[in-house]
Amino acid sequence: MQDNNFQDCVKCTLCTAYCPMAAVNPIYIGPKQAGPDGERYRLKDKAFYDYALKYCLNCKRCEGACPSGVRIGDIIAKAKLESGQFRPGLREMILANTDIMGTLAVPFSPIINPVLKWDISKKLMDGVLGIDHRRTFPAYAGQTFTRWYKKHAKKQQDAFSKQLYYFHGCYANYNYPKLGQDLVKLMNACGYGVQLLEKEKCCGVALISNGMGGQAKRQAKVNLASIRKAGTTVLTTSTTCTMTLRDEYPHVLGLDNADVRDNITLALRFLCEKVESGEIKLAFKSDYQKKVAYHTSCHAEKQGSWIYSLPLLRLIPGVQLTVLESSCCGISGTFGFKKENYEYSQEIGSKLFNNIREANPDYVATECETCKWQIEMSTGFEVINPICLLADALDVEATKQLNQVR
Amino acid sequence: MKQYDVIIIGGGITGAGCARDCAMRGLSVLLLEKADLTNGATGRNHGLLHSGARYAVTDSEAAAECIRENRTLRKVAAHCVEETEGLLITLPEDDLAYQAKFIESCQKAGIDAKAIDPKEAIRMEPAVNPDLIGAVMVPDGAVDPFRLTIYNAYDARLHGAEILTYHEVTDFLKDDSGRVVGVRAHNHIDGSDPEFHATITLIAGGIWGTVLAQKAGVNVGMFPAKGALLIFGHRVNNMVINRCRKPADADILVPGDTICLIGTTSTRIPIEECDDIRITPDEVDLLWREGVKLAPSLAETHILRAYGGVRPLVAADNDPTGRSISRGIVCLDHEVRDGVPGLVTITGGKLMTYRLMAEIATDMICKKLGNTKTCETATTPLTGSDGPALKTDSHTRSSVKAAWGRHGSHIKDIRSESTYETSLVCECEEVSVGEVKFGIEQLEAKNLVNLRRRTRLGMGTCQGEVCACRAAGLIAKSNACAESAKKDLASFLQERWKGMFPVTWGTTVREAQYTSMIYQGLCGLDQWAVETSTTRENPVLSKKEL
């Protein structure tokens, strides 16, 4: 019962009102019932687990809505893991094991990327695995971020007097190394050397939501050991990884991270705080002109991290910023890839897609990689992490001078 | 005019059990209840399926009765019983020597009690106080008194009995010879005062029955003792936890459905106070303090409400001073005892022994009527307990499992074809629209309190905040009267508040404030508030009254 504050719920049902899934799917019983209400029954007998819990997106918007601070999403995630009724199949193994898939795919990315786009392979994955054929798979990179880092960046880092660590996550490593490269560029310009952790595994969020708690726990222990060893700030670029490392480890997996939790921080938060305190100064290109629409991803909403992204984006003189109404894009990590969820996924996102079309920006800015896949596939607009946007717009030389970097 | 074989006064577990037994033996039966079934002492107790262990040392006869009925109810009323098993723990301040005496007494009474290692007790029931120095396992369990009574009444109806709730017996009808030949009752729904005729009139009204009996010139000494209990928001324990010592205040913690409850106190009160029991802060303190000794996590557990009931303790017959109290079953033939033919009283006893009480009373009635059919209630399962276990798979909704727990084989009567019927009215207790309709149509719920007792609607952590207005809407639909539903809603919430009031702190006060904000602040429901009647029962309002 430890840490499970389900009894603080006063049944106001705000969580269910804010739940993107409950709004489109009558089968889903909603976070109030799946969470604190269901917990009473599960205490009586584990057999009271309700299969409809598989529809929980783990978006945590319920927790943001809750005026009583009930950790509704965590209660549901834990119930799913402990029920024993949510057994992962081959599809779940493939979708959730991002490290294995990424390691296998990257060397063959020139072949795999086009193959994943073929109709025939999409149909095959749909029929055999239950991965929806309408879904566009994110492309794998030609080389991983870590490989690039070792080849092109590692040596230079030791020259900096101030040092930081970077938890790159699977997306930056296997799919979009530019994000990691941009972070290194940005931090270097501000006078910080960027180190990689001794060992980094996938944060495990997909394992948690696909019922593989044991493996998630093993990976979490590796990550926590490396983060402890680093002993200083560990930056992240993904809101989801950040939330998993900081909150899901203790709340869902039961791993105490109190000693290092404060060290794990979203790079945007770190930058924003340093800019505000005057420790970091940023200079931007005068000719950079972009219309940007900011999308608050679910886990940015949960952690309140948009509060750091927006002031940073506003620093760029040529950025014309629109803040979109905060709403879920519908993909929820691996959820939207599954055949049976595709329709729900697109229906949930439809409001956001319309808002984006209306704003008609050059870029949609968001910190979440899976939002990027969903929005790009569903609207055709290009989605960019604010870190990349800052790096693109950065006047590197001027920034170096401001921060007295030689 | 219809002539019944027997009129039973009182719709508690005793009356309902008697109605079933009489009907099963082929008698024509009418049961009259002044309010709703279970409204009196039946609905206000622990819901403990006694193993008899608690009485083993002091009253071996009662203990033996209990364990026999315990085994019987597990078989014939399976859907009302939860086989949790029980622990009697010895804490450091208790005398461990009592344990040996206790086990010996249990064995004498036929109760399977065995000492277990305290570590084993903690493994079996992690909520138990880890400081315990001794533990005994006994075949205690939980029994839902509402379900048990309502399904006894339902079963009686299926055997031809008529059950009339909200019919308060006001007087007895006697013929010229002084024989009781029936009763006059006040119909609280339409305000009429009909008369009913029967060969035998059986008083099964507990404390209230004895007050009534005086009108027939019969005196039964009753000594009501108030017992207070606290209900917690969820189960902290899955086994009954008792203290292994001489029975004292607040030493039983019973898990019941989704909640657990601690009780009880014991205070003699005058008969006039039986209709309006208030729980005092001292009682709440005592219950909470003692409860935490049984299961320390109760200290941080949300308290739903406090309530109290009256034990119908009877003076041993022929002892006019009332000093000698019997906890045993008392069946009085007033023809022999008081020279009033046609009148029988069944009283005393316990929830646990209701079936035996019914058997004894029915035997006496049958003898008077010349009926020779034997009692079958010890072997024939109660309706609802007569089917196979629910077949479930991973797609079975938890609300279906909850409803099966409440209605057993009658789950087949709960409609679930449409999304509307499966949608939930009460979310805390997972009561669907289909189940509410079943409660109204089959179990004869007339108002929200009736519905609560038949489905657990409004018994959960929000105490009616979410479900009350939805259920009121469904009742209004069934009787086409929105105005009475609004009044019903107001008094239902008032009744819920009464139970929350003695424990309004922490999360309970937040919950209550939120409920009042919605219903008073937003909906302006106070204008519909009705004075609750002396029976503490929700009034059922007829259209005529409005």
CSV table of C-alpha atoms in Angstrom, one decimal, chain B residues 91-464:
chain,number,residue,atom,x,y,z
B,91,LEU,CA,-1.1,-8.8,22.0
B,92,PRO,CA,1.6,-8.1,24.5
B,93,GLU,CA,-0.8,-6.5,26.9
B,94,ASP,CA,-3.1,-9.6,26.8
B,95,ASP,CA,-2.7,-12.7,28.9
B,96,LEU,CA,-1.3,-15.5,26.7
B,97,ALA,CA,-2.5,-18.1,29.1
B,98,TYR,CA,-6.1,-17.3,27.9
B,99,GLN,CA,-5.2,-18.9,24.6
B,100,ALA,CA,-5.0,-22.5,25.9
B,101,LYS,CA,-8.3,-22.2,27.8
B,102,PHE,CA,-9.8,-20.7,24.7
B,103,ILE,CA,-8.6,-23.4,22.3
B,104,GLU,CA,-9.8,-26.1,24.8
B,105,SER,CA,-13.3,-24.5,25.0
B,106,CYS,CA,-13.5,-24.2,21.2
B,107,GLN,CA,-12.7,-27.9,20.8
B,108,LYS,CA,-15.4,-28.7,23.3
B,109,ALA,CA,-17.9,-26.8,21.3
B,110,GLY,CA,-16.8,-28.4,18.1
B,111,ILE,CA,-15.0,-25.4,16.7
B,112,ASP,CA,-11.8,-26.1,14.7
B,113,ALA,CA,-9.4,-23.7,16.4
B,114,LYS,CA,-5.7,-24.1,16.1
B,115,ALA,CA,-2.8,-22.1,17.4
B,116,ILE,CA,-0.4,-20.9,14.7
B,117,ASP,CA,3.0,-19.2,14.8
B,118,PRO,CA,2.7,-15.4,15.0
B,119,LYS,CA,5.0,-15.2,11.9
B,120,GLU,CA,2.6,-17.5,10.0
B,121,ALA,CA,-0.3,-15.2,11.1
B,122,ILE,CA,1.6,-12.2,9.6
B,123,ARG,CA,2.2,-14.1,6.4
B,124,MET,CA,-1.5,-15.0,6.1
B,125,GLU,CA,-2.7,-11.6,7.0
B,126,PRO,CA,-0.1,-8.9,6.4
B,127,ALA,CA,-2.3,-6.2,8.0
B,128,VAL,CA,-2.3,-7.8,11.4
B,129,ASN,CA,-0.5,-6.0,14.3
B,130,PRO,CA,3.1,-7.3,13.9
B,131,ASP,CA,3.6,-7.1,17.7
B,132,LEU,CA,1.3,-10.1,18.3
B,133,ILE,CA,2.6,-12.8,20.6
B,134,GLY,CA,0.0,-15.4,19.8
B,135,ALA,CA,-2.5,-16.3,17.1
B,136,VAL,CA,-5.3,-18.8,16.8
B,137,MET,CA,-7.0,-19.6,13.5
B,138,VAL,CA,-10.8,-20.2,13.5
B,139,PRO,CA,-13.4,-20.6,10.8
B,140,ASP,CA,-14.8,-17.1,11.0
B,141,GLY,CA,-16.1,-15.4,7.9
B,142,ALA,CA,-18.1,-12.5,6.6
B,143,VAL,CA,-21.8,-12.5,5.9
B,144,ASP,CA,-23.7,-9.7,4.2
B,145,PRO,CA,-26.8,-9.2,6.4
B,146,PHE,CA,-28.6,-7.1,3.7
B,147,ARG,CA,-28.1,-9.7,1.0
B,148,LEU,CA,-29.0,-12.5,3.3
B,149,THR,CA,-32.2,-10.9,4.4
B,150,ILE,CA,-33.3,-9.7,1.0
B,151,TYR,CA,-32.6,-13.0,-0.6
B,152,ASN,CA,-34.5,-14.9,2.1
B,153,ALA,CA,-37.4,-12.6,1.5
B,154,TYR,CA,-37.0,-13.0,-2.3
B,155,ASP,CA,-36.9,-16.8,-1.9
B,156,ALA,CA,-40.0,-16.6,0.3
B,157,ARG,CA,-41.8,-14.7,-2.4
B,158,LEU,CA,-40.8,-17.3,-4.9
B,159,HIS,CA,-42.4,-19.8,-2.6
B,160,GLY,CA,-45.6,-17.8,-2.6
B,161,ALA,CA,-45.2,-15.5,0.4
B,162,GLU,CA,-46.3,-11.9,0.3
B,163,ILE,CA,-43.9,-9.3,1.5
B,164,LEU,CA,-45.2,-5.8,2.3
B,165,THR,CA,-42.7,-3.2,3.3
B,166,TYR,CA,-43.7,0.2,4.7
B,167,HIS,CA,-46.6,-1.5,6.4
B,168,GLU,CA,-46.4,-0.7,10.2
B,169,VAL,CA,-48.5,-2.9,12.4
B,170,THR,CA,-50.5,-0.7,14.7
B,171,ASP,CA,-52.7,-3.1,16.6
B,172,PHE,CA,-53.8,-6.7,16.9
B,173,LEU,CA,-57.2,-8.0,15.9
B,174,LYS,CA,-58.8,-10.3,18.5
B,175,ASP,CA,-62.0,-12.4,18.3
B,176,ASP,CA,-64.5,-12.7,21.1
B,177,SER,CA,-62.5,-15.4,22.8
B,178,GLY,CA,-59.4,-13.2,23.0
B,179,ARG,CA,-57.6,-15.0,20.2
B,180,VAL,CA,-55.3,-13.0,18.0
B,181,VAL,CA,-56.8,-13.3,14.5
B,182,GLY,CA,-54.8,-10.7,12.6
B,183,VAL,CA,-53.4,-7.2,12.6
B,184,ARG,CA,-54.2,-3.7,11.6
B,185,ALA,CA,-51.3,-2.0,9.7
B,186,HIS,CA,-50.6,1.5,8.6
B,187,ASN,CA,-49.6,1.8,5.0
B,188,HIS,CA,-46.9,4.5,4.9
B,189,ILE,CA,-47.1,4.7,1.2
B,190,ASP,CA,-50.7,5.5,0.6
B,191,GLY,CA,-51.7,6.4,4.2
B,192,SER,CA,-54.4,3.6,4.4
B,193,ASP,CA,-54.9,1.3,7.4
B,194,PRO,CA,-55.8,-2.1,6.1
B,195,GLU,CA,-56.5,-5.2,8.2
B,196,PHE,CA,-55.0,-8.6,7.6
B,197,HIS,CA,-56.2,-11.9,9.0
B,198,ALA,CA,-54.3,-15.0,9.9
B,199,THR,CA,-54.5,-18.1,12.1
B,200,ILE,CA,-51.2,-17.4,13.7
B,201,THR,CA,-49.4,-14.0,14.1
B,202,LEU,CA,-45.6,-14.3,14.6
B,203,ILE,CA,-43.8,-11.3,16.1
B,204,ALA,CA,-40.2,-11.2,14.7
B,205,GLY,CA,-39.6,-7.5,15.2
B,206,GLY,CA,-36.8,-7.6,17.7
B,207,ILE,CA,-36.9,-4.7,20.2
B,208,TRP,CA,-39.7,-3.1,18.3
B,209,GLY,CA,-41.7,-6.3,18.3
B,210,THR,CA,-41.8,-6.4,22.1
B,211,VAL,CA,-43.1,-2.9,22.3
B,212,LEU,CA,-45.8,-3.9,19.9
B,213,ALA,CA,-46.6,-7.1,21.8
B,214,GLN,CA,-47.8,-5.0,24.8
B,215,LYS,CA,-50.8,-4.1,22.6
B,216,ALA,CA,-51.8,-7.7,22.7
B,217,GLY,CA,-51.4,-7.7,26.5
B,218,VAL,CA,-48.1,-9.6,26.4
B,219,ASN,CA,-44.9,-8.6,28.1
B,220,VAL,CA,-41.5,-9.6,27.0
B,221,GLY,CA,-38.5,-8.1,28.9
B,222,MET,CA,-36.0,-6.6,26.4
B,223,PHE,CA,-32.8,-4.9,27.3
B,224,PRO,CA,-31.5,-3.1,24.2
B,225,ALA,CA,-27.8,-2.6,24.1
B,226,LYS,CA,-26.4,-0.1,21.6
B,227,GLY,CA,-23.3,-1.2,19.6
B,228,ALA,CA,-21.3,1.3,17.6
B,229,LEU,CA,-19.1,0.5,14.6
B,230,LEU,CA,-16.8,2.3,12.2
B,231,ILE,CA,-16.6,1.5,8.4
B,232,PHE,CA,-13.4,2.1,6.6
B,233,GLY,CA,-13.1,3.0,2.9
B,234,HIS,CA,-11.4,-0.1,1.7
B,235,ARG,CA,-10.2,-3.5,3.0
B,236,VAL,CA,-7.0,-3.4,5.0
B,237,ASN,CA,-7.5,-7.1,6.0
B,238,ASN,CA,-8.7,-10.1,4.2
B,239,MET,CA,-9.2,-12.3,7.3
B,240,VAL,CA,-11.4,-11.5,10.3
B,241,ILE,CA,-9.1,-10.3,13.1
B,242,ASN,CA,-10.3,-10.7,16.8
B,243,ARG,CA,-8.6,-10.3,20.1
B,244,CYS,CA,-8.0,-13.5,22.0
B,245,ARG,CA,-9.3,-12.4,25.3
B,246,LYS,CA,-12.7,-12.1,27.1
B,247,PRO,CA,-15.0,-10.3,24.6
B,248,ALA,CA,-14.6,-6.6,25.0
B,249,ASP,CA,-15.2,-3.3,23.1
B,250,ALA,CA,-14.0,-2.9,19.6
B,251,ASP,CA,-12.1,-6.1,19.3
B,252,ILE,CA,-13.3,-7.5,15.9
B,253,LEU,CA,-12.2,-6.2,12.5
B,254,VAL,CA,-14.3,-7.7,9.7
B,255,PRO,CA,-13.6,-7.4,6.0
B,256,GLY,CA,-16.9,-7.1,4.2
B,257,ASP,CA,-17.1,-6.8,0.5
B,258,THR,CA,-15.0,-3.7,-0.5
B,259,ILE,CA,-14.7,-2.3,3.1
B,260,CYS,CA,-13.7,-3.4,6.5
B,261,LEU,CA,-15.4,-2.5,9.8
B,262,ILE,CA,-14.4,-2.3,13.4
B,263,GLY,CA,-16.7,-2.9,16.3
B,264,THR,CA,-18.3,-2.8,18.6
B,265,THR,CA,-19.2,-1.1,21.8
B,266,SER,CA,-22.0,-2.1,24.1
B,267,THR,CA,-24.1,0.4,26.0
B,268,ARG,CA,-27.5,-0.3,27.6
B,269,ILE,CA,-30.0,2.3,26.3
B,270,PRO,CA,-33.7,2.9,27.0
B,271,ILE,CA,-36.1,1.5,24.4
B,272,GLU,CA,-37.2,5.0,23.4
B,273,GLU,CA,-33.7,5.7,22.0
B,274,CYS,CA,-33.7,2.7,19.7
B,275,ASP,CA,-35.1,4.7,16.9
B,276,ASP,CA,-32.6,7.4,16.9
B,277,ILE,CA,-29.1,6.1,17.5
B,278,ARG,CA,-26.3,8.7,17.6
B,279,ILE,CA,-22.7,7.9,17.7
B,280,THR,CA,-20.7,9.9,20.3
B,281,PRO,CA,-17.1,11.2,19.9
B,282,ASP,CA,-16.0,8.9,22.7
B,283,GLU,CA,-17.3,5.9,20.9
B,284,VAL,CA,-15.5,6.9,17.7
B,285,ASP,CA,-12.3,7.4,19.7
B,286,LEU,CA,-12.5,4.1,21.4
B,287,LEU,CA,-13.3,2.2,18.2
B,288,TRP,CA,-10.4,3.8,16.3
B,289,ARG,CA,-7.9,3.4,19.1
B,290,GLU,CA,-8.7,-0.3,19.6
B,291,GLY,CA,-9.0,-0.9,15.9
B,292,VAL,CA,-5.4,0.3,15.3
B,293,LYS,CA,-4.3,-2.3,17.8
B,294,LEU,CA,-5.6,-5.0,15.6
B,295,ALA,CA,-4.4,-3.6,12.3
B,296,PRO,CA,-2.0,-0.6,12.6
B,297,SER,CA,-2.7,0.6,9.0
B,298,LEU,CA,-6.2,1.6,10.1
B,299,ALA,CA,-4.6,4.7,11.5
B,300,GLU,CA,-4.1,6.0,8.0
B,301,THR,CA,-7.2,4.6,6.4
B,302,HIS,CA,-10.1,6.7,5.2
B,303,ILE,CA,-13.1,6.3,7.5
B,304,LEU,CA,-16.4,6.2,5.6
B,305,ARG,CA,-18.9,6.5,8.4
B,306,ALA,CA,-20.0,5.5,11.9
B,307,TYR,CA,-23.2,3.7,12.7
B,308,GLY,CA,-24.8,1.8,15.5
B,309,GLY,CA,-27.4,-0.8,16.1
B,310,VAL,CA,-29.3,-2.3,19.0
B,311,ARG,CA,-28.8,-5.8,20.2
B,312,PRO,CA,-32.1,-7.3,21.1
B,313,LEU,CA,-31.1,-8.9,24.4
B,314,VAL,CA,-33.9,-10.7,26.1
B,315,ALA,CA,-34.5,-11.3,29.8
B,316,ALA,CA,-34.5,-15.0,30.5
B,317,ASP,CA,-38.1,-16.0,30.6
B,318,ASN,CA,-39.7,-16.1,34.1
B,319,ASP,CA,-37.2,-13.7,35.4
B,320,PRO,CA,-39.2,-10.5,35.8
B,321,THR,CA,-36.2,-8.5,37.2
B,322,GLY,CA,-34.4,-8.9,34.0
B,323,ARG,CA,-31.1,-9.5,35.7
B,324,SER,CA,-30.5,-12.7,33.9
B,325,ILE,CA,-29.9,-12.1,30.3
B,326,SER,CA,-30.0,-14.7,27.6
B,327,ARG,CA,-28.2,-14.5,24.3
B,328,GLY,CA,-29.9,-17.7,23.3
B,329,ILE,CA,-33.0,-18.1,21.1
B,330,VAL,CA,-36.3,-17.3,22.7
B,331,CYS,CA,-39.5,-18.6,21.2
B,332,LEU,CA,-42.6,-17.8,23.1
B,333,ASP,CA,-46.0,-19.5,22.7
B,334,HIS,CA,-48.2,-16.7,24.2
B,335,GLU,CA,-51.2,-19.1,24.4
B,336,VAL,CA,-49.3,-21.1,27.0
B,337,ARG,CA,-47.3,-18.3,28.5
B,338,ASP,CA,-49.9,-15.5,28.6
B,339,GLY,CA,-53.2,-17.0,27.7
B,340,VAL,CA,-53.2,-15.2,24.3
B,341,PRO,CA,-53.8,-17.8,21.6
B,342,GLY,CA,-52.8,-17.1,18.0
B,343,LEU,CA,-49.7,-15.2,19.0
B,344,VAL,CA,-46.1,-16.3,18.9
B,345,THR,CA,-42.8,-14.4,19.5
B,346,ILE,CA,-39.4,-15.3,18.2
B,347,THR,CA,-36.6,-13.2,19.5
B,348,GLY,CA,-33.1,-13.2,21.1
B,349,GLY,CA,-30.6,-15.1,19.1
B,350,LYS,CA,-28.1,-13.7,16.6
B,351,LEU,CA,-27.8,-13.0,12.9
B,352,MET,CA,-25.8,-16.2,12.8
B,353,THR,CA,-28.6,-18.3,14.2
B,354,TYR,CA,-31.5,-16.7,12.2
B,355,ARG,CA,-32.1,-20.0,10.2
B,356,LEU,CA,-32.3,-22.0,13.4
B,357,MET,CA,-34.6,-19.4,15.0
B,358,ALA,CA,-36.9,-19.6,11.9
B,359,GLU,CA,-36.8,-23.4,12.1
B,360,ILE,CA,-37.8,-23.3,15.8
B,361,ALA,CA,-40.6,-20.8,15.2
B,362,THR,CA,-41.9,-22.5,12.1
B,363,ASP,CA,-41.9,-25.8,13.9
B,364,MET,CA,-44.1,-24.3,16.6
B,365,ILE,CA,-46.4,-22.7,14.1
B,366,CYS,CA,-46.7,-25.9,12.0
B,367,LYS,CA,-47.5,-27.9,15.1
B,368,LYS,CA,-50.3,-25.5,15.9
B,369,LEU,CA,-51.6,-25.7,12.3
B,370,GLY,CA,-51.2,-29.4,12.1
B,371,ASN,CA,-48.6,-29.1,9.3
B,372,THR,CA,-46.2,-32.0,9.4
B,373,LYS,CA,-43.7,-31.0,6.7
B,374,THR,CA,-40.2,-30.9,7.9
B,375,CYS,CA,-37.7,-28.0,7.7
B,376,GLU,CA,-35.5,-28.0,4.6
B,377,THR,CA,-33.7,-24.7,5.0
B,378,ALA,CA,-30.5,-26.4,6.3
B,379,THR,CA,-30.1,-28.3,3.0
B,380,THR,CA,-31.9,-26.3,0.3
B,381,PRO,CA,-29.8,-23.4,-1.0
B,382,LEU,CA,-31.1,-19.9,-1.0
B,383,THR,CA,-32.2,-18.6,-4.3
B,384,GLY,CA,-29.0,-17.0,-5.8
B,385,SER,CA,-26.8,-19.5,-4.0
B,386,ASP,CA,-28.1,-22.3,-6.2
B,387,GLY,CA,-26.0,-21.9,-9.3
B,388,PRO,CA,-22.6,-22.7,-10.5
B,389,ALA,CA,-19.7,-20.3,-10.2
B,390,LEU,CA,-19.4,-17.4,-12.6
B,391,LYS,CA,-17.5,-18.3,-15.7
B,392,THR,CA,-15.1,-15.5,-16.4
B,393,ASP,CA,-12.3,-14.7,-18.9
B,394,SER,CA,-10.0,-11.8,-19.2
B,395,HIS,CA,-12.7,-9.8,-21.0
B,396,THR,CA,-15.2,-10.1,-18.2
B,397,ARG,CA,-15.8,-6.6,-16.8
B,398,SER,CA,-15.1,-6.2,-13.1
B,399,SER,CA,-18.6,-4.8,-12.7
B,400,VAL,CA,-20.0,-8.2,-13.7
B,401,LYS,CA,-17.8,-9.9,-11.2
B,402,ALA,CA,-19.0,-7.5,-8.5
B,403,ALA,CA,-22.6,-8.1,-9.4
B,404,TRP,CA,-22.1,-11.8,-9.4
B,405,GLY,CA,-20.8,-11.5,-5.8
B,406,ARG,CA,-24.0,-9.7,-4.9
B,407,HIS,CA,-26.7,-11.6,-6.7
B,408,GLY,CA,-25.1,-15.0,-7.3
B,409,SER,CA,-27.1,-17.0,-10.0
B,410,HIS,CA,-29.5,-14.1,-10.4
B,411,ILE,CA,-26.9,-12.4,-12.4
B,412,LYS,CA,-28.8,-14.0,-15.3
B,413,ASP,CA,-31.6,-11.6,-14.6
B,414,ILE,CA,-29.4,-8.5,-14.8
B,415,ARG,CA,-29.7,-7.2,-18.3
B,416,SER,CA,-26.4,-6.3,-20.1
B,417,GLU,CA,-27.2,-6.4,-23.8
B,418,SER,CA,-26.7,-2.6,-24.4
B,419,THR,CA,-24.0,-0.2,-23.5
B,420,TYR,CA,-26.6,1.7,-21.6
B,421,GLU,CA,-27.4,-1.3,-19.4
B,422,THR,CA,-23.8,-2.0,-18.7
B,423,SER,CA,-22.9,1.6,-17.9
B,424,LEU,CA,-22.3,2.3,-14.3
B,425,VAL,CA,-24.6,4.1,-11.9
B,426,CYS,CA,-22.5,3.6,-8.7
B,427,GLU,CA,-18.8,3.7,-9.7
B,428,CYS,CA,-17.4,2.9,-6.3
B,429,GLU,CA,-19.3,-0.3,-6.0
B,430,GLU,CA,-19.6,-1.0,-9.7
B,431,VAL,CA,-23.4,-1.1,-9.9
B,432,SER,CA,-24.7,-1.0,-13.5
B,433,VAL,CA,-28.0,0.4,-14.9
B,434,GLY,CA,-29.0,-3.2,-15.4
B,435,GLU,CA,-28.4,-4.1,-11.8
B,436,VAL,CA,-30.3,-1.0,-10.6
B,437,LYS,CA,-33.3,-2.0,-12.8
B,438,PHE,CA,-33.1,-5.6,-11.3
B,439,GLY,CA,-33.1,-4.0,-7.8
B,440,ILE,CA,-36.2,-2.0,-8.6
B,441,GLU,CA,-38.1,-4.6,-10.6
B,442,GLN,CA,-37.2,-7.9,-9.0
B,443,LEU,CA,-36.0,-7.0,-5.5
B,444,GLU,CA,-38.7,-4.4,-5.1
B,445,ALA,CA,-36.6,-1.3,-4.3
B,446,LYS,CA,-38.9,1.6,-3.9
B,447,ASN,CA,-36.4,4.3,-3.0
B,448,LEU,CA,-32.6,5.0,-2.8
B,449,VAL,CA,-32.1,3.5,0.6
B,450,ASN,CA,-33.9,0.3,-0.6
B,451,LEU,CA,-31.6,0.3,-3.6
B,452,ARG,CA,-28.5,0.7,-1.5
B,453,ARG,CA,-29.4,-2.3,0.6
B,454,ARG,CA,-30.1,-4.4,-2.5
B,455,THR,CA,-27.1,-3.4,-4.6
B,456,ARG,CA,-24.5,-1.6,-2.4
B,457,LEU,CA,-25.2,1.6,-4.4
B,458,GLY,CA,-24.0,4.6,-2.4
B,459,MET,CA,-22.1,2.4,0.1
B,460,GLY,CA,-18.7,3.2,-1.4
B,461,THR,CA,-16.1,5.8,-0.8
B,462,CYS,CA,-18.1,8.7,-2.2
B,463,GLN,CA,-21.2,7.9,-0.2
B,464,GLY,CA,-23.6,8.6,-2.9
